[in-house]
Coordinates of C-alpha atoms and ligand atoms in Angstrom, one line a residue:
X1 CA -51.9 5.8 -21.4
X2 CA -48.4 6.4 -22.8
X3 CA -47.0 3.7 -24.9
X4 CA -43.4 2.9 -23.9
X5 CA -40.4 1.6 -25.9
X6 CA -37.9 -0.5 -23.9
X7 CA -34.2 0.1 -24.4
X8 CA -31.8 -2.6 -23.3
X9 CA -28.0 -2.9 -23.4
X10 CA -26.2 -6.1 -22.2
X11 CA -22.9 -6.4 -20.5
X12 CA -21.4 -9.9 -20.9
X13 CA -18.4 -11.4 -19.0
X14 CA -17.0 -14.3 -20.9
X15 CA -14.3 -16.5 -19.5
X16 CA -11.4 -17.1 -21.9
X17 CA -10.5 -20.8 -22.3
X18 CA -6.9 -20.5 -21.4
X19 CA -5.2 -23.3 -19.4
X20 CA -3.5 -20.7 -17.1
X21 CA -4.6 -17.5 -15.4
X22 CA -4.3 -13.9 -16.8
X23 CA -1.3 -12.7 -14.9
X24 CA 0.2 -15.9 -13.3
X25 CA 0.9 -19.5 -14.3
X26 CA -1.9 -21.0 -12.0
X27 CA -4.3 -23.5 -13.6
X28 CA -7.8 -22.4 -14.6
X29 CA -9.1 -26.0 -14.1
X30 CA -12.7 -25.8 -13.0
X31 CA -13.6 -27.9 -9.9
X32 CA -10.2 -28.3 -8.3
X33 CA -10.2 -28.4 -4.5
X34 CA -10.6 -24.9 -3.0
X35 CA -7.5 -22.7 -2.9
X36 CA -5.3 -25.1 -4.7
X37 CA -4.9 -23.1 -8.0
X38 CA -3.3 -20.1 -6.3
X39 CA 0.1 -18.4 -6.0
X40 CA 1.5 -15.1 -4.6
X41 CA 0.3 -13.2 -7.7
X42 CA -3.4 -14.2 -7.7
X43 CA -3.4 -14.1 -3.9
X44 CA -2.2 -10.5 -4.1
X45 CA 0.8 -11.0 -1.8
X46 CA 3.1 -8.0 -1.4
X47 CA 6.0 -7.9 -3.8
X48 CA 4.4 -10.2 -6.5
X49 CA 4.1 -8.9 -10.0
X50 CA 1.7 -9.7 -12.8
X51 CA 2.8 -10.9 -16.2
X52 CA 0.3 -11.0 -19.1
X53 CA -0.7 -14.3 -20.6
X54 CA -0.2 -14.1 -24.3
X55 CA -2.8 -16.8 -25.0
X56 CA -5.5 -14.7 -23.3
X57 CA -4.6 -11.7 -25.4
X58 CA -4.9 -13.9 -28.5
X59 CA -8.3 -15.1 -27.5
X60 CA -9.6 -11.7 -26.6
X61 CA -8.4 -10.4 -30.0
X62 CA -10.0 -13.3 -31.8
X63 CA -13.3 -12.6 -30.0
X64 CA -13.1 -8.9 -30.9
X65 CA -12.3 -9.6 -34.6
X66 CA -15.2 -12.1 -34.8
X67 CA -17.4 -9.3 -33.5
X68 CA -16.2 -6.8 -36.1
X69 CA -14.4 -4.6 -33.6
X70 CA -11.5 -2.2 -34.2
X71 CA -8.5 -3.6 -32.3
X72 CA -6.4 -0.9 -30.6
X73 CA -2.7 -1.2 -31.0
X74 CA -2.2 0.0 -27.5
X75 CA -4.6 -0.5 -24.5
X76 CA -4.1 0.2 -20.9
X77 CA -4.7 -2.0 -17.8
X78 CA -6.3 -0.2 -14.9
X79 CA -7.0 -0.9 -11.3
X80 CA -10.7 -1.0 -10.3
X81 CA -10.7 -0.5 -6.6
X82 CA -13.3 -2.0 -4.3
X83 CA -13.3 -4.0 -1.1
X84 CA -14.8 -7.4 -1.1
X85 CA -13.5 -10.7 0.5
X86 CA -13.2 -12.5 -2.9
X87 CA -10.8 -9.8 -4.1
X88 CA -7.5 -10.3 -2.3
X89 CA -5.6 -7.4 -3.8
X90 CA -8.4 -4.9 -3.0
X91 CA -8.6 -4.1 -6.7
X92 CA -9.4 -5.9 -9.9
X93 CA -7.1 -5.5 -12.9
X94 CA -9.3 -4.4 -15.8
X95 CA -9.2 -1.9 -18.6
X96 CA -11.1 1.4 -18.5
X97 CA -10.5 4.4 -20.6
X98 CA -8.4 2.6 -23.2
X99 CA -9.9 -0.8 -23.9
X100 CA -8.5 -3.4 -26.3
X101 CA -11.3 -3.1 -28.8
X102 CA -14.2 -0.9 -29.7
X103 CA -17.0 -0.4 -32.2
X104 CA -18.1 -3.9 -33.2
X105 CA -21.5 -5.3 -34.2
X106 CA -23.5 -8.4 -34.1
X107 CA -26.4 -9.5 -36.3
X108 CA -29.6 -10.8 -34.6
X109 CA -32.8 -12.2 -36.0
X110 CA -36.2 -12.2 -34.2
X111 CA -39.3 -13.5 -35.9
X112 CA -37.6 -13.4 -39.3
X113 CA -36.5 -9.7 -38.9
X114 CA -32.8 -9.1 -39.0
X115 CA -31.1 -6.3 -37.1
X116 CA -27.6 -5.2 -36.4
X117 CA -26.7 -4.4 -32.8
X118 CA -23.7 -2.3 -31.8
X119 CA -20.9 -3.5 -29.6
X120 CA -19.5 -0.6 -27.8
X121 CA -16.3 -2.1 -26.4
X122 CA -14.4 -5.2 -25.4
X123 CA -11.9 -5.2 -22.7
X124 CA -9.8 -7.7 -20.8
X125 CA -9.9 -8.2 -17.0
X126 CA -9.4 -10.8 -14.3
X127 CA -12.1 -12.7 -12.5
X128 CA -12.6 -12.4 -8.7
X129 CA -12.7 -15.4 -6.3
X130 CA -15.8 -17.0 -5.0
X131 CA -17.5 -16.6 -1.6
X132 CA -19.0 -19.8 -0.3
X133 CA -21.7 -19.1 2.3
X134 CA -23.2 -21.3 5.0
X135 CA -20.4 -23.8 5.6
X136 CA -21.1 -24.8 9.1
X137 CA -22.4 -21.3 9.8
X138 CA -19.3 -19.7 8.2
X139 CA -18.5 -18.0 5.0
X140 CA -15.4 -19.2 3.2
X141 CA -13.5 -17.8 0.2
X142 CA -12.2 -19.9 -2.7
X143 CA -9.6 -18.1 -4.8
X144 CA -9.2 -20.7 -7.5
X145 CA -11.1 -18.4 -9.9
X146 CA -9.3 -15.2 -8.9
X147 CA -7.2 -14.1 -11.8
X148 CA -9.0 -16.2 -14.5
X149 CA -9.1 -14.2 -17.7
X150 CA -12.3 -12.6 -18.9
X151 CA -13.4 -10.4 -21.6
X152 CA -16.2 -7.9 -20.9
X153 CA -18.3 -7.3 -23.9
X154 CA -20.4 -4.1 -23.6
X155 CA -23.3 -4.0 -25.9
X156 CA -24.8 -0.7 -27.1
X157 CA -28.3 0.2 -25.9
X158 CA -29.8 -1.0 -29.2
X159 CA -32.1 -3.8 -28.1
X160 CA -35.8 -3.0 -28.0
X161 CA -37.4 -6.1 -26.4
X162 CA -36.5 -9.0 -24.1
X163 CA -36.7 -11.3 -27.2
X164 CA -34.1 -9.2 -28.9
X165 CA -31.9 -9.4 -25.8
X166 CA -32.2 -13.2 -25.7
X167 CA -31.4 -13.4 -29.4
X168 CA -28.4 -11.1 -28.9
X169 CA -27.1 -13.2 -26.1
X170 CA -27.5 -16.4 -28.1
X171 CA -25.8 -15.0 -31.1
X172 CA -23.0 -13.7 -29.0
X173 CA -22.5 -17.0 -27.3
X174 CA -22.5 -18.8 -30.6
X175 CA -19.8 -16.5 -32.0
X176 CA -17.5 -17.0 -28.9
X177 CA -18.0 -20.8 -28.9
X178 CA -17.4 -21.0 -32.7
X179 CA -14.1 -19.1 -32.5
X180 CA -13.2 -21.4 -29.5
X181 CA -12.6 -18.7 -26.9
X182 CA -15.5 -19.5 -24.5
X183 CA -17.6 -22.5 -23.6
X184 CA -20.9 -20.5 -23.5
X185 CA -22.1 -21.9 -20.2
X186 CA -24.5 -19.5 -18.4
X187 CA -25.4 -22.0 -15.7
X188 CA -21.8 -22.6 -14.6
X189 CA -21.0 -18.9 -14.9
X190 CA -18.3 -19.0 -17.6
X191 CA -20.7 -16.7 -19.7
X192 CA -22.4 -14.1 -17.5
X193 CA -24.8 -11.4 -18.3
X194 CA -26.0 -8.2 -16.7
X195 CA -28.9 -6.4 -18.4
X196 CA -29.4 -2.6 -18.4
X197 CA -33.0 -1.7 -18.9
X198 CA -34.9 1.6 -19.4
X199 CA -38.1 2.7 -21.0
X200 CA -39.1 5.8 -22.8
X201 CA -42.2 7.2 -24.5
X202 CA -42.5 5.6 -27.9
X203 CA -41.1 8.0 -30.5
X204 CA -38.7 9.7 -28.1
X205 CA -35.0 9.5 -28.8
X206 CA -33.8 10.4 -25.3
X207 CA -32.7 7.6 -23.2
X208 CA -34.6 6.9 -20.0
X209 CA -33.1 6.2 -16.5
X210 CA -31.8 2.6 -16.5
X211 CA -31.6 -0.1 -13.9
X212 CA -29.0 -2.8 -14.1
X213 CA -30.2 -6.4 -13.5
X214 CA -27.9 -9.0 -12.0
X215 CA -28.1 -12.7 -11.3
X216 CA -29.3 -13.8 -14.8
X217 CA -27.9 -17.3 -15.1
X218 CA -30.0 -18.7 -17.9
X219 CA -31.4 -17.5 -21.2
X220 CA -34.9 -17.8 -19.9
X221 CA -34.2 -15.8 -16.7
X222 CA -32.7 -13.0 -18.9
X223 CA -35.9 -12.7 -20.8
X224 CA -38.2 -13.0 -17.8
X225 CA -36.2 -10.5 -15.7
X226 CA -36.2 -7.9 -18.5
X227 CA -40.0 -8.3 -19.0
X228 CA -40.6 -8.0 -15.2
X229 CA -38.4 -4.9 -15.2
X230 CA -40.2 -3.3 -18.1
X231 CA -43.5 -3.9 -16.4
X232 CA -42.2 -2.4 -13.1
X233 CA -40.8 0.7 -14.8
X234 CA -44.0 1.2 -16.9
X235 CA -46.1 1.1 -13.7
X236 CA -43.9 3.7 -12.1
X237 CA -44.1 6.1 -15.0
X238 CA -47.9 5.5 -15.5
X239 CA -48.4 6.5 -11.8
X240 CA -46.5 9.7 -12.5
X241 CA -43.3 8.6 -10.7
X242 CA -39.7 8.4 -11.7
X243 CA -37.4 5.4 -12.2
X244 CA -34.4 5.6 -9.8
X245 CA -31.1 4.4 -11.3
X246 CA -30.1 1.3 -9.3
X247 CA -28.7 -2.2 -9.4
X248 CA -31.5 -4.8 -9.1
X249 CA -31.5 -8.5 -8.6
X250 CA -33.9 -11.0 -10.3
X251 CA -35.6 -13.7 -8.2
X252 CA -36.7 -16.5 -10.4
X253 CA -39.1 -17.8 -7.8
X254 CA -41.1 -14.6 -7.6
X255 CA -40.4 -13.5 -11.1
X256 CA -39.7 -10.0 -9.7
X257 CA -36.7 -7.8 -9.5
X258 CA -35.7 -6.1 -6.3
X259 CA -33.2 -3.4 -5.2
X260 CA -29.6 -4.7 -4.6
X261 CA -27.9 -1.3 -4.5
X262 CA -29.3 2.2 -4.9
X263 CA -27.4 5.0 -6.7
X264 CA -26.2 6.4 -3.4
X265 CA -24.6 3.0 -2.6
X266 CA -23.0 2.7 -6.0
X267 CA -19.3 2.0 -5.9
X268 CA -16.7 4.7 -6.7
X269 CA -14.0 2.5 -8.2
X270 CA -11.3 5.2 -8.3
X271 CA -9.9 3.7 -11.5
X272 CA -6.2 4.5 -12.2
X273 CA -3.7 3.0 -14.6
X274 CA -2.1 -0.3 -13.4
X275 CA 1.5 0.7 -12.5
X276 CA 2.8 -2.9 -12.5
X277 CA 1.9 -3.6 -16.2
X278 CA 3.1 -1.8 -19.3
X279 CA 0.6 -0.7 -22.0
X280 CA -0.7 -3.8 -23.8
X281 CA 0.6 -3.6 -27.4
X282 CA -0.8 -5.8 -30.2
X283 CA 0.9 -5.1 -33.5
X284 CA -0.9 -5.4 -36.8
X285 CA 1.0 -8.5 -37.9
X286 CA -0.3 -10.3 -34.8
X287 CA -3.8 -9.1 -35.5
X288 CA -3.6 -10.0 -39.2
X289 CA -2.4 -13.5 -38.4
X290 CA -5.3 -14.1 -36.0
X291 CA -7.8 -12.7 -38.4
X292 CA -6.6 -15.0 -41.2
X293 CA -7.0 -18.0 -38.8
X294 CA -10.6 -17.2 -37.7
X295 CA -13.0 -20.0 -38.5
X296 CA -16.2 -19.6 -40.4
X297 CA -18.9 -18.0 -38.2
X298 CA -22.3 -19.6 -37.7
X299 CA -24.1 -16.8 -39.7
X300 CA -21.9 -17.5 -42.7
X301 CA -22.3 -21.3 -42.4
X302 CA -26.1 -20.9 -42.3
X303 CA -26.1 -18.6 -45.3
X304 CA -23.9 -21.2 -47.2
X305 CA -26.2 -24.1 -46.3
X306 CA -29.4 -22.3 -47.0
X307 CA -28.1 -21.4 -50.5
X308 CA -27.4 -25.1 -51.0
X309 CA -31.1 -25.8 -50.3
X310 CA -31.1 -26.6 -46.6
X311 CA -34.3 -25.0 -45.0
X312 CA -33.4 -22.1 -42.7
X313 CA -34.9 -23.6 -39.6
X314 CA -32.8 -26.7 -40.0
X315 CA -29.7 -24.7 -40.7
X316 CA -30.4 -22.8 -37.5
X317 CA -30.7 -26.0 -35.5
X318 CA -27.6 -27.5 -36.9
X319 CA -25.4 -24.5 -36.3
X320 CA -26.1 -24.3 -32.6
X321 CA -22.8 -25.9 -31.8
X322 CA -19.5 -26.3 -33.8
X323 CA -19.6 -30.0 -33.1
X324 CA -22.9 -30.2 -35.0
X325 CA -21.4 -28.4 -37.9
X326 CA -18.4 -30.7 -38.1
X327 CA -20.8 -33.7 -38.0
X328 CA -23.0 -32.4 -40.7
X329 CA -20.2 -31.4 -43.0
X330 CA -18.6 -34.9 -42.6
X331 CA -22.0 -36.5 -43.3
X332 CA -22.5 -34.4 -46.4
X333 CA -19.0 -35.3 -47.7
X334 CA -20.2 -38.9 -47.9
X335 CA -23.9 -38.5 -48.6
X336 CA -24.5 -35.4 -50.8
X337 CA -28.2 -34.9 -50.4
X338 CA -28.0 -32.0 -47.9
X339 CA -31.7 -31.7 -47.3
X340 CA -32.2 -35.3 -46.4
X341 CA -29.0 -35.4 -44.4
X342 CA -30.1 -32.3 -42.5
X343 CA -33.6 -33.7 -41.7
X344 CA -32.2 -37.0 -40.5
X345 CA -29.6 -35.3 -38.4
X346 CA -32.0 -32.9 -36.8
X347 CA -34.7 -35.5 -36.0
X348 CA -32.5 -38.6 -35.2
X349 CA -28.9 -37.7 -34.5
X350 CA -29.4 -34.7 -32.3
X351 CA -31.7 -36.7 -30.0
X352 CA -28.6 -38.6 -28.8
X353 CA -26.2 -35.6 -28.9
X354 CA -24.7 -34.1 -25.8
X355 CA -22.8 -30.8 -25.6
X356 CA -20.1 -30.2 -23.0
X357 CA -18.5 -26.8 -23.6
X358 CA -16.6 -26.9 -26.9
X359 CA -17.2 -30.7 -27.3
X360 CA -20.2 -32.4 -28.6
X361 CA -20.7 -36.2 -28.4
X362 CA -23.0 -38.3 -30.6
X363 CA -24.3 -41.9 -30.4
X364 CA -23.4 -42.5 -34.1
X365 CA -20.7 -41.4 -36.5
X366 CA -21.2 -39.4 -39.8
X367 CA -20.0 -42.6 -41.7
X368 CA -22.7 -44.7 -40.2
X369 CA -25.4 -42.2 -41.0
X370 CA -24.1 -41.7 -44.5
X371 CA -24.2 -45.4 -45.2
X372 CA -27.7 -45.7 -43.8
X373 CA -29.1 -42.8 -45.8
X374 CA -27.4 -44.3 -48.9
X375 CA -29.2 -47.6 -48.4
X376 CA -32.5 -45.8 -48.2
X377 CA -31.7 -43.8 -51.3
X378 CA -30.9 -46.9 -53.3
X379 CA -34.2 -48.4 -52.3
X380 CA -32.4 -51.3 -50.5
X381 CA -34.2 -50.6 -47.3
X382 CA -37.4 -48.7 -46.5
X383 CA -37.7 -45.5 -44.4
X384 CA -39.2 -47.6 -41.6
X385 CA -36.5 -50.2 -41.7
X386 CA -33.9 -47.4 -41.6
X387 CA -35.2 -46.4 -38.1
X388 CA -34.7 -49.9 -36.9
X389 CA -31.2 -50.1 -38.3
X390 CA -30.4 -46.7 -36.7
X391 CA -31.5 -48.0 -33.3
X392 CA -29.2 -51.1 -33.8
X393 CA -26.1 -49.1 -34.7
X394 CA -26.4 -46.4 -32.0
X395 CA -23.5 -46.6 -29.5
X396 CA -21.9 -49.4 -31.5
X397 CA -19.2 -49.4 -34.2
X398 CA -21.3 -51.6 -36.4
X399 CA -22.2 -50.4 -39.9
X400 CA -25.8 -50.3 -41.3
X401 CA -25.0 -52.7 -44.1
X402 CA -24.0 -55.4 -41.5
X403 CA -27.3 -55.0 -39.6
X404 CA -29.3 -55.2 -42.9
X405 CA -27.6 -58.4 -43.9
X406 CA -27.7 -60.0 -40.5
X407 CA -31.4 -59.4 -40.1
X408 CA -32.2 -60.2 -43.8
X409 CA -33.8 -56.8 -43.9
X410 CA -33.1 -56.0 -47.5
X411 CA -36.3 -54.9 -49.2
X412 CA -37.8 -57.6 -51.4
X413 CA -37.1 -56.6 -55.0
X414 CA -37.8 -60.0 -56.4
X415 CA -40.5 -59.4 -59.0
X416 CA -41.9 -62.9 -58.9
X417 CA -42.5 -62.9 -55.1
X418 CA -44.0 -59.4 -55.2
X419 CA -46.2 -60.0 -58.2
X420 CA -48.1 -62.7 -56.3
X421 CA -48.6 -60.4 -53.3
X422 CA -49.8 -57.6 -55.6
X423 CA -52.2 -59.8 -57.5
X424 CA -53.7 -61.2 -54.3
X425 CA -54.3 -57.7 -53.0
X426 CA -56.0 -56.5 -56.2
X427 CA -58.2 -59.6 -56.2
X428 CA -59.2 -58.9 -52.6
X429 CA -60.3 -55.3 -53.2
X430 CA -62.4 -55.4 -56.5
X431 CA -64.3 -52.1 -55.7
X432 CA -61.1 -50.2 -55.3
X433 CA -59.7 -51.8 -58.4
X434 CA -62.8 -50.6 -60.3
X435 CA -62.3 -47.1 -58.9
X436 CA -58.8 -47.1 -60.3
X437 CA -59.9 -48.2 -63.7
X438 CA -62.5 -45.5 -63.7
X439 CA -59.7 -43.0 -63.7
X440 CA -59.1 -42.3 -60.0
X441 CA -55.4 -43.2 -60.0
X442 CA -55.1 -41.9 -56.4
X443 CA -56.3 -45.3 -55.0
X444 CA -52.9 -46.7 -56.1
X445 CA -51.5 -45.5 -52.7
X446 CA -54.1 -47.6 -50.9
X447 CA -52.9 -50.7 -52.8
X448 CA -49.3 -50.0 -52.2
X449 CA -50.1 -49.6 -48.5
X450 CA -51.8 -53.0 -48.4
X451 CA -48.9 -54.7 -50.1
X452 CA -46.4 -53.1 -47.7
X453 CA -48.5 -54.2 -44.8
X454 CA -48.7 -57.7 -46.0
X455 CA -44.9 -57.9 -46.6
X456 CA -44.1 -56.4 -43.2
X457 CA -42.7 -53.2 -44.7
X458 CA -40.0 -55.1 -46.5
X459 CA -41.1 -54.7 -50.1
X460 CA -39.4 -52.2 -52.4
X461 CA -42.2 -49.6 -52.6
X462 CA -41.1 -48.3 -56.1
X463 CA -41.3 -51.8 -57.6
X464 CA -44.6 -52.5 -55.8
X465 CA -46.2 -49.4 -57.3
X466 CA -45.0 -50.3 -60.8
X467 CA -46.3 -53.8 -60.5
X468 CA -49.7 -52.7 -59.2
X469 CA -50.1 -50.2 -61.9
X470 CA -49.5 -52.8 -64.6
X471 CA -51.8 -55.4 -62.9
X472 CA -54.6 -52.8 -62.4
X473 CA -54.3 -51.5 -66.0
X474 CA -54.4 -55.0 -67.5
X475 CA -57.5 -56.0 -65.5
Ligands
ADP501 P1 -21.4 2.4 -17.1 O1 -20.2 3.3 -17.4 O2 -22.2 2.9 -15.9 O3 -21.0 1.0 -17.0 P2 -22.1 2.4 -19.8 O4 -22.4 3.6 -20.6 O5 -20.8 1.7 -20.0 O6 -22.3 2.7 -18.3 O7 -23.2 1.4 -20.2 C1 -23.3 0.1 -19.6 C2 -24.3 -0.7 -20.3 O8 -25.6 -0.1 -20.1 C3 -24.2 -0.8 -21.8 O9 -24.4 -2.1 -22.1 C4 -25.2 0.2 -22.4 O10 -25.7 -0.3 -23.6 C5 -26.3 0.1 -21.3 N1 -27.0 1.4 -21.2 C6 -26.5 2.6 -21.0 N2 -27.5 3.5 -20.9 C7 -28.7 2.8 -21.0 C8 -30.1 3.2 -21.0 N3 -30.5 4.4 -20.8 N4 -31.0 2.2 -21.1 C9 -30.6 0.9 -21.2 N5 -29.4 0.5 -21.3 C10 -28.4 1.5 -21.2
ZN502 ZN1 -1.7 -17.6 -9.4
MG503 MG1 -19.7 -0.6 -17.7

């Protein structure tokens, strides 16, 4: 049987986080009552004229720069004509032959292997409205979303597995979220993905016939849909058939893709330049200013942290959201042991973290965590006590030191008190004491454990181990 190589290219539509629409002043506020954020321009009423939103252009350029694209000084808006109830003008204003930006790239990593994936083009366009079906047997149209600014990011057919496609999508979302132009929400549709999939005999450099998959509204669905499509196309070729170019839809319930539109039913959009808008000009000073203001991207942050000793897996976890990065940097400014800080943040802090678009909320502050880790570092409280203190400060503005004092939690570092406990334990386990004296120093851990147990975990473990060593060696 022939071995096949999958070829995948993703097209992503990302909503730009402007407060007003692309060609009018209407609000982009999500969840407003239907058809309240509308005006003659986004309703497509005769005589109304579009005016470009400069903020949207800024955000599109920022996205394109972050993805290493060439920004074109002049790009052209075009009308993409089709008839659909959610499209009041009968066309969508998009860009076609002369897009805003081309030739970018994105680095992905799958199973420790890094690859650079091409980005063919980025163009600006407006969103359509939304059809709401089954309202008392009727279908209704909500045009609040019509005219909301989008960038379409067309990826090159460089991906070779569904895992690479998912990694590309995650990396792309992270870049857009970090530069603050998109909230990365697949489920709510502000970050949407279509996947083009073909297969070819391994070793061939000719592209096979592709199908376009729609309706992929989670990272998991993207991966499952692509795998199902690869299996379907492989079965067709194995049976001596040919893949037909078409648009297919993924059904998460059956795990299968099915025909949405065949090639014959494909739209002919009859693109032509938008006569109501002049060419979009972005001068080099504008681009240079935006480039200088770009924040550090997640890949660069990870590289910096890893070279400071943070394990790669932790660095990956803590760069999943810009809010996590801000928290971690603030924590490390006060508590400089990055590795311990990263561990504590990944295991404790992120459990209580919640992400909403560009915001992340936490149940503690970096200051609280820094003070807590410092108390452990100084041996004032044990690791076990630290967890209790943490539970007590979560969702409060209290500081760890207060809790420690209130509860009398300080570890016992009083030599006199601890010496008695140590002596008692040594006396109680004469066999183990003999083992120690015979040279098996490893049993010291056993004695320390016993003393800790006896003191309810409150003894200073460093001091206990020193005292025990002295007692055992004397005996
Ligand atoms: P169209 O003009 O029909 O939109 P494009 O050439 O712009 O086609 O490609 C659209 C998307 O399809 C891109 O993301 C590209 O990477 C992907 N693509 C193109 N050809 C193939 C192929 N043979 N197999 C898989 N993906 C492909
Ligand atoms: Zn409007
Ligand atoms: Mg296309």
